[in-house]
PDB file of C-alpha atoms in Angstrom:
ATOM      1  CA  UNK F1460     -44.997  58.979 174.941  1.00 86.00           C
ATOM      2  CA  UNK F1461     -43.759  61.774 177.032  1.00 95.00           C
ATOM      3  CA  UNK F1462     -43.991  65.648 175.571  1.00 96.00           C
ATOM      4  CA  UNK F1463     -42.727  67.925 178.535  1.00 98.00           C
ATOM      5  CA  UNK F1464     -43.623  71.660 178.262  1.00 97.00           C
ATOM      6  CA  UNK F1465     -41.929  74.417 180.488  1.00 98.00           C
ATOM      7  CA  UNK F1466     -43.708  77.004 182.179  1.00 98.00           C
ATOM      8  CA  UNK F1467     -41.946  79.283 179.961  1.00 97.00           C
ATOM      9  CA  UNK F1468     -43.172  77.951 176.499  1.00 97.00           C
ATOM     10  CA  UNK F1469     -46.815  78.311 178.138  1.00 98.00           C
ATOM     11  CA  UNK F1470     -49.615  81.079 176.859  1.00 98.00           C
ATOM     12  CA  UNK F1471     -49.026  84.222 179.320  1.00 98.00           C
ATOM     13  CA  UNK F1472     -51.782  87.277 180.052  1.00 97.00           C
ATOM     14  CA  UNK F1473     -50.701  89.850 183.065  1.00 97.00           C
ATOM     15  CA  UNK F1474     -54.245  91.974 183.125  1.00 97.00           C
ATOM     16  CA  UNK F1475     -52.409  93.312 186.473  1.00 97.00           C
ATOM     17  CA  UNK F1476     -55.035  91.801 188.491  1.00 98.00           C
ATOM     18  CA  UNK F1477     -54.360  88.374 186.758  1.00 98.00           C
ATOM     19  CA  UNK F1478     -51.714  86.978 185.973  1.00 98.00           C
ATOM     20  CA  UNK F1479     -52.666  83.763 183.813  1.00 98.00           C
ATOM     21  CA  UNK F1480     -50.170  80.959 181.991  1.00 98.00           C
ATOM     22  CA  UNK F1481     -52.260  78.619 179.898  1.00 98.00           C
ATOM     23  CA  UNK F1482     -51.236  74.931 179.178  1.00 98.00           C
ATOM     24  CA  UNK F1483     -53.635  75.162 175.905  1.00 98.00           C
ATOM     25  CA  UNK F1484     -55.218  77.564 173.585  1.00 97.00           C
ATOM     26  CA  UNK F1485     -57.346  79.865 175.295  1.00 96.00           C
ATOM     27  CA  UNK F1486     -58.170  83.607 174.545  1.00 93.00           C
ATOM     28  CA  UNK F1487     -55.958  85.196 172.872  1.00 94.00           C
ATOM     29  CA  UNK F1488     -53.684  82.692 173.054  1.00 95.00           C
ATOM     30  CA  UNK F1489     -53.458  80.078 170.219  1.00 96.00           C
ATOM     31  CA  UNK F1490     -51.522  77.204 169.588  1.00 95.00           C
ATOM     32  CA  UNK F1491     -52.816  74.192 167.231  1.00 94.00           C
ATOM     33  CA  UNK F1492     -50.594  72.116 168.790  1.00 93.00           C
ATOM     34  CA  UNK F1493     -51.776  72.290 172.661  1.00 96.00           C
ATOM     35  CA  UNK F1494     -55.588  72.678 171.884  1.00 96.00           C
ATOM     36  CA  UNK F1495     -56.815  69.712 174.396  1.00 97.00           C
ATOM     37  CA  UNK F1496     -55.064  66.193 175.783  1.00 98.00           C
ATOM     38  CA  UNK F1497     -57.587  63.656 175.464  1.00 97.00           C
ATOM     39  CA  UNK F1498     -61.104  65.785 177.730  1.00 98.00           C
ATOM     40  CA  UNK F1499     -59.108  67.832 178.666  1.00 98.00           C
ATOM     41  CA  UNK F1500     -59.230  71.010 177.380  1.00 98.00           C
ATOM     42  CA  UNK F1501     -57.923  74.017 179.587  1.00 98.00           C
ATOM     43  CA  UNK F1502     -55.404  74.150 182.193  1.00 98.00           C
ATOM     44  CA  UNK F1503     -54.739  77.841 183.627  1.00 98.00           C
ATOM     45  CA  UNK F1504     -52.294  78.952 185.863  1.00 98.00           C
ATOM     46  CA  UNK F1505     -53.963  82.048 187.531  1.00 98.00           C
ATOM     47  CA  UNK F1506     -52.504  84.480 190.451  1.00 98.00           C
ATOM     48  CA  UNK F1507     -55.176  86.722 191.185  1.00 98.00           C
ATOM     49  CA  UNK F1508     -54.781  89.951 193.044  1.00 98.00           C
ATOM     50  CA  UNK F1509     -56.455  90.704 196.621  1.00 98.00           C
ATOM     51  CA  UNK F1510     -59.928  91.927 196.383  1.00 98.00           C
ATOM     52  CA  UNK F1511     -60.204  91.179 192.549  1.00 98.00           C
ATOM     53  CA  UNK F1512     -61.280  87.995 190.587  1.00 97.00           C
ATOM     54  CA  UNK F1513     -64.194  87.079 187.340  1.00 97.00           C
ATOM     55  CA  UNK F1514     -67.033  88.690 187.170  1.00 97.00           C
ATOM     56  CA  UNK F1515     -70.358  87.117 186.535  1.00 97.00           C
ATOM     57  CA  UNK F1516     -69.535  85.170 183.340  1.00 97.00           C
ATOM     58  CA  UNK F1517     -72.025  82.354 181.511  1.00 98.00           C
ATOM     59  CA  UNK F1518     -71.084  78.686 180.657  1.00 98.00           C
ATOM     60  CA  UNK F1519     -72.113  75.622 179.463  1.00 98.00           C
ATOM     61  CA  UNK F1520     -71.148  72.155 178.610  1.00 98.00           C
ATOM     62  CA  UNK F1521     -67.884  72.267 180.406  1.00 98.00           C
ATOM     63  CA  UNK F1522     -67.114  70.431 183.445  1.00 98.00           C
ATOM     64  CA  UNK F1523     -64.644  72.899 185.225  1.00 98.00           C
ATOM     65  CA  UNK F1524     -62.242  71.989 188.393  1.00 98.00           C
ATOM     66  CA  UNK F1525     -60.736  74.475 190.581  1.00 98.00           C
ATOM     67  CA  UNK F1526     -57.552  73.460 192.650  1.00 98.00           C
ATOM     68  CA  UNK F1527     -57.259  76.285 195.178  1.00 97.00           C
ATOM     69  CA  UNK F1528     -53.027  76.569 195.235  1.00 97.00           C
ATOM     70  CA  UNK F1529     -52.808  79.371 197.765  1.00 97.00           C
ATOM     71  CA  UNK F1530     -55.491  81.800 199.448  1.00 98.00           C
ATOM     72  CA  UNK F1531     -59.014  80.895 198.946  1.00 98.00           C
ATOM     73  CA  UNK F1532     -61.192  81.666 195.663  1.00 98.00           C
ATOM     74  CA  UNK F1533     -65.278  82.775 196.739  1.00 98.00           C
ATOM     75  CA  UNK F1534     -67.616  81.307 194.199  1.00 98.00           C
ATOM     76  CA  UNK F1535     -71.376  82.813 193.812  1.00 98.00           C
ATOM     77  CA  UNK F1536     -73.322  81.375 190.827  1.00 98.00           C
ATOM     78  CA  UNK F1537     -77.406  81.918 189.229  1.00 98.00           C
ATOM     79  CA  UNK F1538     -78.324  78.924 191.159  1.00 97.00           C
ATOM     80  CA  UNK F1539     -77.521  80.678 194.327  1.00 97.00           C
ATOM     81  CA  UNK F1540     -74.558  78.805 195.189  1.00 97.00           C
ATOM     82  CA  UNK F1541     -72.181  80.762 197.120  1.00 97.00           C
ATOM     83  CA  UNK F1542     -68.984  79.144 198.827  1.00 97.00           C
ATOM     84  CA  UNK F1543     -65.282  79.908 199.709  1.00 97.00           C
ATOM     85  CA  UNK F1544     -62.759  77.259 198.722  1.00 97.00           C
ATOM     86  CA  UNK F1545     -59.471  77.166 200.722  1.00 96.00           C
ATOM     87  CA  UNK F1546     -56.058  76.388 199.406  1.00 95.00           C
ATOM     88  CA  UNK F1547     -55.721  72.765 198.695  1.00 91.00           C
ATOM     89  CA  UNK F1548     -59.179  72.211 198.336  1.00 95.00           C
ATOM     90  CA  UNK F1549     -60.942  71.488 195.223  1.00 97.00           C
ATOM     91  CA  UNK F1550     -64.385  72.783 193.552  1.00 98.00           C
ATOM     92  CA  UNK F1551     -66.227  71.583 190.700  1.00 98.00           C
ATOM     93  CA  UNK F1552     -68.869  73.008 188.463  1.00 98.00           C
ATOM     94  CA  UNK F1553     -70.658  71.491 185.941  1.00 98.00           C
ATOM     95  CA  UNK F1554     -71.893  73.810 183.390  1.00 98.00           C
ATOM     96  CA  UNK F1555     -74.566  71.899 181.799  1.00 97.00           C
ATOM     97  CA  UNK F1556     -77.056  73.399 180.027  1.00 98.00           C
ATOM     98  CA  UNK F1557     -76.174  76.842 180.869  1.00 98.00           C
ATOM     99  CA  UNK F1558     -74.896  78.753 184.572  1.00 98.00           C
ATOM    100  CA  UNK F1559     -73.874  82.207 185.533  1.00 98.00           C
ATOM    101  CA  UNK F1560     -71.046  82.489 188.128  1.00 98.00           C
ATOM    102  CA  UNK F1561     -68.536  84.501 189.539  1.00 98.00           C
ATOM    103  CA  UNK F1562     -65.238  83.900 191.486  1.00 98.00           C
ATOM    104  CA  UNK F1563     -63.234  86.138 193.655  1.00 98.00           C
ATOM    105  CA  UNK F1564     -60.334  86.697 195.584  1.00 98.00           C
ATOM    106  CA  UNK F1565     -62.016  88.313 198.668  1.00 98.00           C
ATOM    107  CA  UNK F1566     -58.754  87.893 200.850  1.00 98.00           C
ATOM    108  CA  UNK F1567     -56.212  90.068 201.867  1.00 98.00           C
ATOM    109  CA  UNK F1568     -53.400  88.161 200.271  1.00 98.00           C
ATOM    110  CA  UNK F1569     -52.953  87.069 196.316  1.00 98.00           C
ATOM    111  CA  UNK F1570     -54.738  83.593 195.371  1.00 98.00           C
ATOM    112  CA  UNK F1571     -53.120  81.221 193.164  1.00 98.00           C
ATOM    113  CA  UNK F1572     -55.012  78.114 191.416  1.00 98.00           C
ATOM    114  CA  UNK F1573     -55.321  75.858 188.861  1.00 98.00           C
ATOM    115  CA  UNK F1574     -58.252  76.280 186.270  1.00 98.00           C
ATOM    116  CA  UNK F1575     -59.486  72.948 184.873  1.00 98.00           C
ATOM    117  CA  UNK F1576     -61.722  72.251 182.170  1.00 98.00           C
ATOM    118  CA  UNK F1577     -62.755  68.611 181.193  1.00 98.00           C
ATOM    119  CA  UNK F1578     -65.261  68.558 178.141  1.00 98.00           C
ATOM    120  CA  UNK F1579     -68.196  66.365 179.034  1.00 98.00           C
ATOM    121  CA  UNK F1580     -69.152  63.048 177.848  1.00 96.00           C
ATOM    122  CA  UNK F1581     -72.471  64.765 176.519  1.00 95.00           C
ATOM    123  CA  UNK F1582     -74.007  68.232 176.210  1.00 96.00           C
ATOM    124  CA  UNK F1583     -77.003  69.794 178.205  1.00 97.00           C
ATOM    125  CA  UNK F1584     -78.082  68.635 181.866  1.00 97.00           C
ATOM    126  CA  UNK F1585     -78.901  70.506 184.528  1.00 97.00           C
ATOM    127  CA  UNK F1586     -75.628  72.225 186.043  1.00 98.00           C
ATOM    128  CA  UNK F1587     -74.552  71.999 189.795  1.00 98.00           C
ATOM    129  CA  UNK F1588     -71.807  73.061 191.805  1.00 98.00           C
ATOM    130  CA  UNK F1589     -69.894  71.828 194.756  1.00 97.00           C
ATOM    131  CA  UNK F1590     -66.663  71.989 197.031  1.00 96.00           C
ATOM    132  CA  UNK F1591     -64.987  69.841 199.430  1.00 94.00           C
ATOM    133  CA  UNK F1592     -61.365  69.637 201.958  1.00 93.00           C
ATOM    134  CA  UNK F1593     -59.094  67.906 201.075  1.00 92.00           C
ATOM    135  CA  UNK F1594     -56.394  67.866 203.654  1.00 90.00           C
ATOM    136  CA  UNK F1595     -52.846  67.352 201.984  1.00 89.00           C
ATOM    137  CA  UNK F1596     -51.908  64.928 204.435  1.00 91.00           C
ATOM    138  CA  UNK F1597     -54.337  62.753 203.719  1.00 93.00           C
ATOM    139  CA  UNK F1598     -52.278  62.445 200.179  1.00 96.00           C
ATOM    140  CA  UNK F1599     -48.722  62.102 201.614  1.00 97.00           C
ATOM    141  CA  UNK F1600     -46.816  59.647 199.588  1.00 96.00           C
ATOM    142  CA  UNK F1601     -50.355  58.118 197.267  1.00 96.00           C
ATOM    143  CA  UNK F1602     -52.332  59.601 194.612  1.00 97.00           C
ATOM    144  CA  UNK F1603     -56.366  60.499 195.968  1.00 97.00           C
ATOM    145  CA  UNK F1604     -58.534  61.230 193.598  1.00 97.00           C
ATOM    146  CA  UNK F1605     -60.319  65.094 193.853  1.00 98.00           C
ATOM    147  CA  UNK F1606     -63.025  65.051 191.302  1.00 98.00           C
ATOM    148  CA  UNK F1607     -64.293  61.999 188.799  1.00 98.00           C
ATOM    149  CA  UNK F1608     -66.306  61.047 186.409  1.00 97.00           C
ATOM    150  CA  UNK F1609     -65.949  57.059 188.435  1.00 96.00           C
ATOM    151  CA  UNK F1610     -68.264  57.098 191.346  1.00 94.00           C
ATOM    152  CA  UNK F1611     -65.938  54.476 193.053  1.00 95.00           C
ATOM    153  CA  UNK F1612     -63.311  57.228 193.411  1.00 95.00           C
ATOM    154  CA  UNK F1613     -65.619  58.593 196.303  1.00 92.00           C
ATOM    155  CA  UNK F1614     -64.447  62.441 194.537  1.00 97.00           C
ATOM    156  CA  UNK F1615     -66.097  65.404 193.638  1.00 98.00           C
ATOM    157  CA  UNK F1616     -68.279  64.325 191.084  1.00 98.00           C
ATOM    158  CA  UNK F1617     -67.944  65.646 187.482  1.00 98.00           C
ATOM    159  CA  UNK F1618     -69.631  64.210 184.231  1.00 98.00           C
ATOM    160  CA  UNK F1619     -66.875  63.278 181.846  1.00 97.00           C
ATOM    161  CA  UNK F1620     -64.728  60.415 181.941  1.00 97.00           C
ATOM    162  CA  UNK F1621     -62.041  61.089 183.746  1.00 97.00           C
ATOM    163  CA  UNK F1622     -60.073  62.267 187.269  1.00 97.00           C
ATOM    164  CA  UNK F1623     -58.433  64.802 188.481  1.00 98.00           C
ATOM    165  CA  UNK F1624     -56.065  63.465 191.326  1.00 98.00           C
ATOM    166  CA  UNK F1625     -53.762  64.993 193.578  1.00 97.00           C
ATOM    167  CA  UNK F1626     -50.798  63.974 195.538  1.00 98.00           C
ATOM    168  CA  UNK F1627     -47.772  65.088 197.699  1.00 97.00           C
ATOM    169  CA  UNK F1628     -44.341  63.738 197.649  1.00 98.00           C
ATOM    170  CA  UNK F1629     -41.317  63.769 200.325  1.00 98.00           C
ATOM    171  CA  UNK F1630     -38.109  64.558 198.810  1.00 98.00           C
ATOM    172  CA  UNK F1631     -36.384  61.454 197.566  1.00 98.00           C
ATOM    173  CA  UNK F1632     -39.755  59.552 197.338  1.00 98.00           C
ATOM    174  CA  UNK F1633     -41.536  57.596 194.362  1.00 98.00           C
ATOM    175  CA  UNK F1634     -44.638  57.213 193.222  1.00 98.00           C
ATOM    176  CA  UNK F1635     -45.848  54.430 190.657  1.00 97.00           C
ATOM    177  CA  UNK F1636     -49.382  55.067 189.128  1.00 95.00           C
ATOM    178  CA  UNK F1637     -51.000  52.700 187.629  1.00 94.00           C
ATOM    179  CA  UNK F1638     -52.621  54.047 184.080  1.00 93.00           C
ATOM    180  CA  UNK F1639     -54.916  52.728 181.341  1.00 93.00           C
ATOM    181  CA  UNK F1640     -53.106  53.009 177.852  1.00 94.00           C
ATOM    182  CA  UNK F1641     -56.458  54.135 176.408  1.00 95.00           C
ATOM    183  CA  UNK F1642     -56.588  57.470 178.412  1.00 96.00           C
ATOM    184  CA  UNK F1643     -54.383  60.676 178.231  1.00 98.00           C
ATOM    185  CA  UNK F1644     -52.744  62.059 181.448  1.00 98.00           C
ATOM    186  CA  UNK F1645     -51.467  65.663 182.405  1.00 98.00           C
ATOM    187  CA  UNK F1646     -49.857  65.951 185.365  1.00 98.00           C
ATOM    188  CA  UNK F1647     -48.345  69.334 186.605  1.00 98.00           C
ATOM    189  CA  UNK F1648     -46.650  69.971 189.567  1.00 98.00           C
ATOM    190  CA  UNK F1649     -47.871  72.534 191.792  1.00 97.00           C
ATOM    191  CA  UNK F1650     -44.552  73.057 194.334  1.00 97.00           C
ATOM    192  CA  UNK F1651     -41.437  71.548 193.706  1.00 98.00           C
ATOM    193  CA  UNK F1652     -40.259  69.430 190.440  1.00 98.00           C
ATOM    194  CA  UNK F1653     -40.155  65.676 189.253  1.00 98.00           C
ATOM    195  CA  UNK F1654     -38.619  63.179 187.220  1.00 98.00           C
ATOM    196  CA  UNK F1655     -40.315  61.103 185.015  1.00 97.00           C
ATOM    197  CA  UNK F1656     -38.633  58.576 183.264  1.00 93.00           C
ATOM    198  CA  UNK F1657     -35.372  60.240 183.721  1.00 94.00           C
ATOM    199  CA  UNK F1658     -36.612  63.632 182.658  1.00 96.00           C
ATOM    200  CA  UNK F1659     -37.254  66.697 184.963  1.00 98.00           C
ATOM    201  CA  UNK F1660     -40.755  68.064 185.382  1.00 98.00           C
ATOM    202  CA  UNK F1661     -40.278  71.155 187.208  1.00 98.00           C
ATOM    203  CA  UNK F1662     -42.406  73.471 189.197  1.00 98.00           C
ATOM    204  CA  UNK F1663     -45.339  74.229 187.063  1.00 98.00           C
ATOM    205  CA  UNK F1664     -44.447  72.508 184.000  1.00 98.00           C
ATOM    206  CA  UNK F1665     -46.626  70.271 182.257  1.00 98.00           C
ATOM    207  CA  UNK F1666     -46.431  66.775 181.058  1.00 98.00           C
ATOM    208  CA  UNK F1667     -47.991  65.226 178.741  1.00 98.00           C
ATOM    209  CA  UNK F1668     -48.518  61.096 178.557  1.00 97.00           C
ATOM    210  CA  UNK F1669     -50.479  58.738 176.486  1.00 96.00           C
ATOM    211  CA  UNK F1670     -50.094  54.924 175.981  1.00 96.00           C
ATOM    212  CA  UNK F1671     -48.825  53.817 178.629  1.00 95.00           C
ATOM    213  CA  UNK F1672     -49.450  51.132 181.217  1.00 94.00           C
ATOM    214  CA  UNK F1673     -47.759  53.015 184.535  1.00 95.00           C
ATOM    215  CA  UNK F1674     -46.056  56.369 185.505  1.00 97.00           C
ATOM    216  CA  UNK F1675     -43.013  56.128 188.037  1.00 97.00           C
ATOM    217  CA  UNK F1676     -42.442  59.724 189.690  1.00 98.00           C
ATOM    218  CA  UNK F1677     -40.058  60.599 191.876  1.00 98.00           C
ATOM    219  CA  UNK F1678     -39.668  63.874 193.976  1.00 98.00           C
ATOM    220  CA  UNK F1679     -36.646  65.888 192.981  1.00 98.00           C
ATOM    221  CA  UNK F1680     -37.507  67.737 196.587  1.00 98.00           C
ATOM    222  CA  UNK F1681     -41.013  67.990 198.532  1.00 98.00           C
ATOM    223  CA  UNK F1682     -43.411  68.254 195.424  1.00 98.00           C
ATOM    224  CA  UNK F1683     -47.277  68.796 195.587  1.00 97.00           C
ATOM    225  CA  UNK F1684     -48.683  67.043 192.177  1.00 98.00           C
ATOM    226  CA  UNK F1685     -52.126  67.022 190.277  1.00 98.00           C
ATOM    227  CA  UNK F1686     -52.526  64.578 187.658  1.00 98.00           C
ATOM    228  CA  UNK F1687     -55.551  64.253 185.568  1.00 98.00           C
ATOM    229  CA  UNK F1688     -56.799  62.012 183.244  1.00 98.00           C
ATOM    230  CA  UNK F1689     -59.040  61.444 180.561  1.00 98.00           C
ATOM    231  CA  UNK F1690     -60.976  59.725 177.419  1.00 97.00           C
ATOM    232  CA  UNK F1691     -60.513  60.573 174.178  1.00 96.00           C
ATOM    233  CA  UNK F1692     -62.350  63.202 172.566  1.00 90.00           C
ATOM    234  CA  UNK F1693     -64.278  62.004 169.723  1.00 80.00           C
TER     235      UNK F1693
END
């Protein structure tokens, strides 16, 4: 199956410093119908304004991805983690048991990212953080996996199964992915638009896909992807 949902039809806040789209149900915005895709549970689409960003917050038991877009996001957290992801990079913190964090935009220009959460195989643990490059040329053309719950992906690690895999596509080009009919996969494009399966997945929209044994996607014009997939949730 195939469900495609335009950026339009997406949850919207504008707090003026952020501007946020969700994929699912989260705050105020409520939908039965997008509430999680297999793990995954929250995909935001935040711009956040210069000098701004979240306030030391708490979580736990959440295993939450952040795929810098544009700009660079600063992360400081109670374990005293503190680290400055650049756009097209990737960080990863697993909540565990409990953490306090914050992220900001401490640049001069807005941020834009994707927001990531992936409910973990179990509850409690002791949290952790991390960040690493990941130069988009290094995914020209093939799918490299960001952050996993499959230490053979050689990714950020997270503790869920699942991925979170990004890739970018010339104009023109296609991409087949290989995917297990057991797990649920949301891919989103993060600059230009798609087609799967004769259908148009444009710039920010999301897709939704479950049973199935392969995804062909092909570049409408130069597209950056991020595709993530996951178990069930029992």
């Amino acid at each position: 199956m195939l469900d495609i949902r335009p950026f339009a039809t997406l949850g919207h806040a504008d707090h003026g410093w952020l501007d946020a789209h969700y994929h699912f149900s989260f705050s105020d915005y409520q939908d039965r119908n997008r509430m999680h895709w297999g793990r995954l549970r929250v995909w935001n689409d935040d711009r956040i304004a210069p000098h701004n960003g979240f306030g030391a917050h708490p979580h736990r038991d959440m295993e939450i991805i952040t795929y810098v877009r544009t700009g660079a996001i600063t992360h400081e957290d109670s374990l005293g983690n503190r680290g400055r992801t650049e756009a097209g990079d990737v960080q990863v913190m697993s909540a565990g048991s409990g953490i306090t964090h914050s992220e900001f935009n401490r640049e001069d220009d807005a941020t834009t990212l994707f927001q990531i959460w992936l409910i973990p195989d179990e509850t409690g643990g002791k949290p952790s953080w991390g960040t690493r490059p990941f130069p988009r040329h290094e995914r020209n053309g093939r799918l490299v996996p960001l952050a996993s719950g499959f230490p053979e992906d050689n990714a950020l690690p997270i503790r869920t199964r699942g991925r979170v895999s990004g890739a970018t596509l010339k104009a023109g080009e296609t991409l087949t992915v290989q995917t297990d009919r057991a797990m649920f996969t949301y891919l989103v494009p993060a600059t230009g638009s798609v087609e799967i399966e004769g259908r148009i997945v444009g710039h920010r929209d999301g897709a939704a896909l479950h049973d199935v044994e392969s995804i062909t996607i092909t570049a409408r014009e130069d597209a950056e992807i991020v595709l993530v997939e996951s178990a069930a949730l029992r």
